[in-house]
Amino acid sequence: MPYRYVVQIGDEVLRKKSEEVKKFDSELWALLDDMKETVRAEDGAGLAAPQVGVNLRVVVIDLEEGFFEMVNPKILSFKGEQRGEEGCLSVKGKHGVVTRPNKVKAEYRDRHGKKHTVTGTGLFARCMCHEFDHLDGVLYVDRAEVVYDNAPQEAQ
Ligand code: CO
């Protein structure tokens, strides 16, 4: 399970609309395994395939609620609003203030192609919105009301 390099803002792979996964095969499983290793090595909450240079609709989320592998995810409904800070492994050294829905219901397929639905609130909802945006070439800085440089002690 090799770590994969996380591409940074400015790379056009982050700006493309990613394609749906059609084959739930060993190539997809290797991508998911590598994304898990990478998001943990980077101490992130989530990672989308374009961030490792692959324009496929694949996301991993690593939070208290558990570790989720989400293939071809889609938001079914959302509710409420939360305003808070956000960062991204592809925009190192910065954070910003973004308003997102507070509750998100989504469907996705697992690595075997089986369909699931999940409802997340708070950070989980924020994380789904952020990661799913990556699949359409959208970065949080596009939605942020303000973006700050991290303080020197937290600069990466
Ligand atoms: Co991100």
CSV table of C-alpha atoms and ligand atoms in Angstrom, one decimal:
chain,number,residue,atom,x,y,z
A,1,MET,CA,0.0,0.0,0.0
A,2,PRO,CA,2.2,2.9,-1.1
A,3,TYR,CA,1.7,6.5,-0.1
A,4,ARG,CA,0.7,8.7,-3.0
A,5,TYR,CA,2.0,12.2,-3.5
A,6,VAL,CA,-0.7,14.8,-2.8
A,7,VAL,CA,-0.9,17.4,-5.7
A,8,GLN,CA,-1.1,21.0,-4.8
A,9,ILE,CA,-3.4,23.9,-6.0
A,10,GLY,CA,-2.3,25.1,-9.4
A,11,ASP,CA,-2.2,21.5,-10.8
A,12,GLU,CA,-5.0,21.2,-13.4
A,13,VAL,CA,-5.9,17.7,-12.3
A,14,LEU,CA,-7.6,19.4,-9.3
A,15,ARG,CA,-9.8,21.4,-11.6
A,16,LYS,CA,-11.2,18.6,-13.9
A,17,LYS,CA,-14.6,17.0,-13.5
A,18,SER,CA,-13.8,13.4,-12.4
A,19,GLU,CA,-15.4,10.4,-14.1
A,20,GLU,CA,-17.7,7.8,-12.6
A,21,VAL,CA,-16.1,4.5,-11.6
A,22,LYS,CA,-17.5,1.7,-13.8
A,23,LYS,CA,-15.1,-1.1,-12.8
A,24,PHE,CA,-15.0,-2.2,-9.2
A,25,ASP,CA,-11.7,-4.1,-9.7
A,26,SER,CA,-8.3,-4.5,-8.1
A,27,GLU,CA,-7.1,-1.2,-9.6
A,28,LEU,CA,-9.9,0.6,-7.7
A,29,TRP,CA,-9.0,-1.3,-4.5
A,30,ALA,CA,-5.3,-0.4,-4.8
A,31,LEU,CA,-6.4,3.3,-5.3
A,32,LEU,CA,-8.6,3.1,-2.1
A,33,ASP,CA,-5.9,1.4,-0.1
A,34,ASP,CA,-3.3,4.0,-1.2
A,35,MET,CA,-5.7,6.8,-0.4
A,36,LYS,CA,-6.2,5.4,3.1
A,37,GLU,CA,-2.5,5.2,3.7
A,38,THR,CA,-2.0,8.7,2.3
A,39,VAL,CA,-4.8,10.5,4.3
A,40,ARG,CA,-3.5,8.9,7.5
A,41,ALA,CA,0.1,9.8,6.8
A,42,GLU,CA,-1.0,13.4,6.2
A,43,ASP,CA,-3.3,13.4,9.2
A,44,GLY,CA,-6.2,14.5,7.1
A,45,ALA,CA,-10.0,14.1,7.6
A,46,GLY,CA,-10.5,13.2,4.0
A,47,LEU,CA,-9.0,12.8,0.5
A,48,ALA,CA,-10.4,12.7,-3.0
A,49,ALA,CA,-8.8,10.8,-5.9
A,50,PRO,CA,-8.0,14.0,-7.9
A,51,GLN,CA,-5.7,14.9,-5.0
A,52,VAL,CA,-3.5,11.9,-5.9
A,53,GLY,CA,-3.7,12.7,-9.6
A,54,VAL,CA,-6.6,10.4,-10.5
A,55,ASN,CA,-9.8,11.9,-12.0
A,56,LEU,CA,-12.2,9.3,-10.7
A,57,ARG,CA,-15.2,9.8,-8.4
A,58,VAL,CA,-13.6,8.3,-5.3
A,59,VAL,CA,-13.3,9.7,-1.8
A,60,VAL,CA,-12.1,8.5,1.5
A,61,ILE,CA,-13.2,10.1,4.8
A,62,ASP,CA,-11.5,9.3,8.1
A,63,LEU,CA,-13.4,10.7,11.1
A,64,GLU,CA,-14.8,9.6,14.6
A,65,GLU,CA,-17.8,8.2,12.7
A,66,GLY,CA,-15.5,5.7,11.0
A,67,PHE,CA,-13.4,5.2,7.9
A,68,PHE,CA,-15.5,5.6,4.7
A,69,GLU,CA,-14.7,4.6,1.2
A,70,MET,CA,-17.1,6.4,-1.1
A,71,VAL,CA,-17.3,5.6,-4.8
A,72,ASN,CA,-19.5,7.7,-7.1
A,73,PRO,CA,-20.9,9.6,-4.1
A,74,LYS,CA,-24.0,11.8,-4.5
A,75,ILE,CA,-25.7,14.2,-2.1
A,76,LEU,CA,-29.4,13.2,-1.8
A,77,SER,CA,-30.4,16.0,0.5
A,78,PHE,CA,-29.0,18.6,2.9
A,79,LYS,CA,-30.3,20.7,5.7
A,80,GLY,CA,-29.2,23.6,7.9
A,81,GLU,CA,-26.1,25.6,7.9
A,82,GLN,CA,-22.7,25.7,9.6
A,83,ARG,CA,-20.0,28.3,9.3
A,84,GLY,CA,-16.5,27.2,10.2
A,85,GLU,CA,-12.8,26.7,9.4
A,86,GLU,CA,-11.6,24.3,6.7
A,87,GLY,CA,-8.3,23.3,5.3
A,88,CYS,CA,-7.2,21.0,2.4
A,89,LEU,CA,-4.2,18.8,1.9
A,90,SER,CA,-3.9,20.3,-1.6
A,91,VAL,CA,-3.8,23.9,-0.2
A,92,LYS,CA,-1.0,23.5,2.4
A,93,GLY,CA,-0.3,26.2,4.9
A,94,LYS,CA,-3.7,27.8,4.7
A,95,HIS,CA,-7.2,27.6,6.2
A,96,GLY,CA,-10.4,29.4,5.4
A,97,VAL,CA,-13.9,30.1,6.6
A,98,VAL,CA,-16.6,28.2,4.7
A,99,THR,CA,-20.4,27.9,5.2
A,100,ARG,CA,-21.7,24.4,4.5
A,101,PRO,CA,-24.9,22.5,5.2
A,102,ASN,CA,-25.0,21.1,8.8
A,103,LYS,CA,-26.6,17.8,7.8
A,104,VAL,CA,-26.0,15.9,4.6
A,105,LYS,CA,-27.6,12.7,3.3
A,106,ALA,CA,-25.5,10.9,0.6
A,107,GLU,CA,-25.5,7.7,-1.3
A,108,TYR,CA,-22.3,6.0,-2.6
A,109,ARG,CA,-21.0,2.7,-3.6
A,110,ASP,CA,-18.4,0.7,-1.7
A,111,ARG,CA,-15.4,-1.0,-3.2
A,112,HIS,CA,-17.5,-3.9,-4.4
A,113,GLY,CA,-20.1,-1.7,-6.1
A,114,LYS,CA,-22.8,-2.1,-3.4
A,115,LYS,CA,-24.9,1.0,-2.8
A,116,HIS,CA,-25.2,2.6,0.7
A,117,THR,CA,-26.7,5.7,2.1
A,118,VAL,CA,-25.3,7.7,5.1
A,119,THR,CA,-26.4,10.8,7.0
A,120,GLY,CA,-23.7,13.0,8.5
A,121,THR,CA,-23.9,16.1,10.7
A,122,GLY,CA,-21.3,18.7,11.7
A,123,LEU,CA,-17.8,17.9,10.7
A,124,PHE,CA,-18.8,14.7,8.8
A,125,ALA,CA,-21.3,16.8,6.7
A,126,ARG,CA,-18.7,19.4,6.1
A,127,CYS,CA,-16.1,16.8,5.1
A,128,MET,CA,-18.5,15.1,2.6
A,129,CYS,CA,-19.3,18.5,0.9
A,130,HIS,CA,-15.6,19.4,0.7
A,131,GLU,CA,-14.5,16.0,-0.7
A,132,PHE,CA,-17.4,15.7,-3.1
A,133,ASP,CA,-16.6,19.2,-4.4
A,134,HIS,CA,-13.1,17.9,-5.4
A,135,LEU,CA,-14.8,15.5,-7.8
A,136,ASP,CA,-16.2,18.5,-9.7
A,137,GLY,CA,-12.9,20.5,-9.7
A,138,VAL,CA,-14.0,22.8,-6.9
A,139,LEU,CA,-11.7,23.7,-4.0
A,140,TYR,CA,-12.8,25.2,-0.6
A,141,VAL,CA,-10.9,28.4,-1.5
A,142,ASP,CA,-13.5,29.0,-4.2
A,143,ARG,CA,-16.3,29.0,-1.6
A,144,ALA,CA,-14.4,30.6,1.4
A,145,GLU,CA,-15.4,34.0,2.6
A,146,VAL,CA,-11.8,34.5,3.7
A,147,VAL,CA,-8.6,32.4,3.5
A,148,TYR,CA,-5.8,32.8,6.0
A,149,ASP,CA,-2.1,31.7,6.2
A,150,ASN,CA,-1.6,29.3,9.1
A,151,ALA,CA,0.3,30.7,12.1
A,152,PRO,CA,4.0,29.8,11.8
A,153,GLN,CA,3.8,27.0,14.4
A,154,GLU,CA,1.2,25.2,12.4
A,155,ALA,CA,2.6,25.9,8.9
A,156,GLN,CA,3.2,22.7,7.0
B,1,CO,CO,-9.5,19.0,0.0
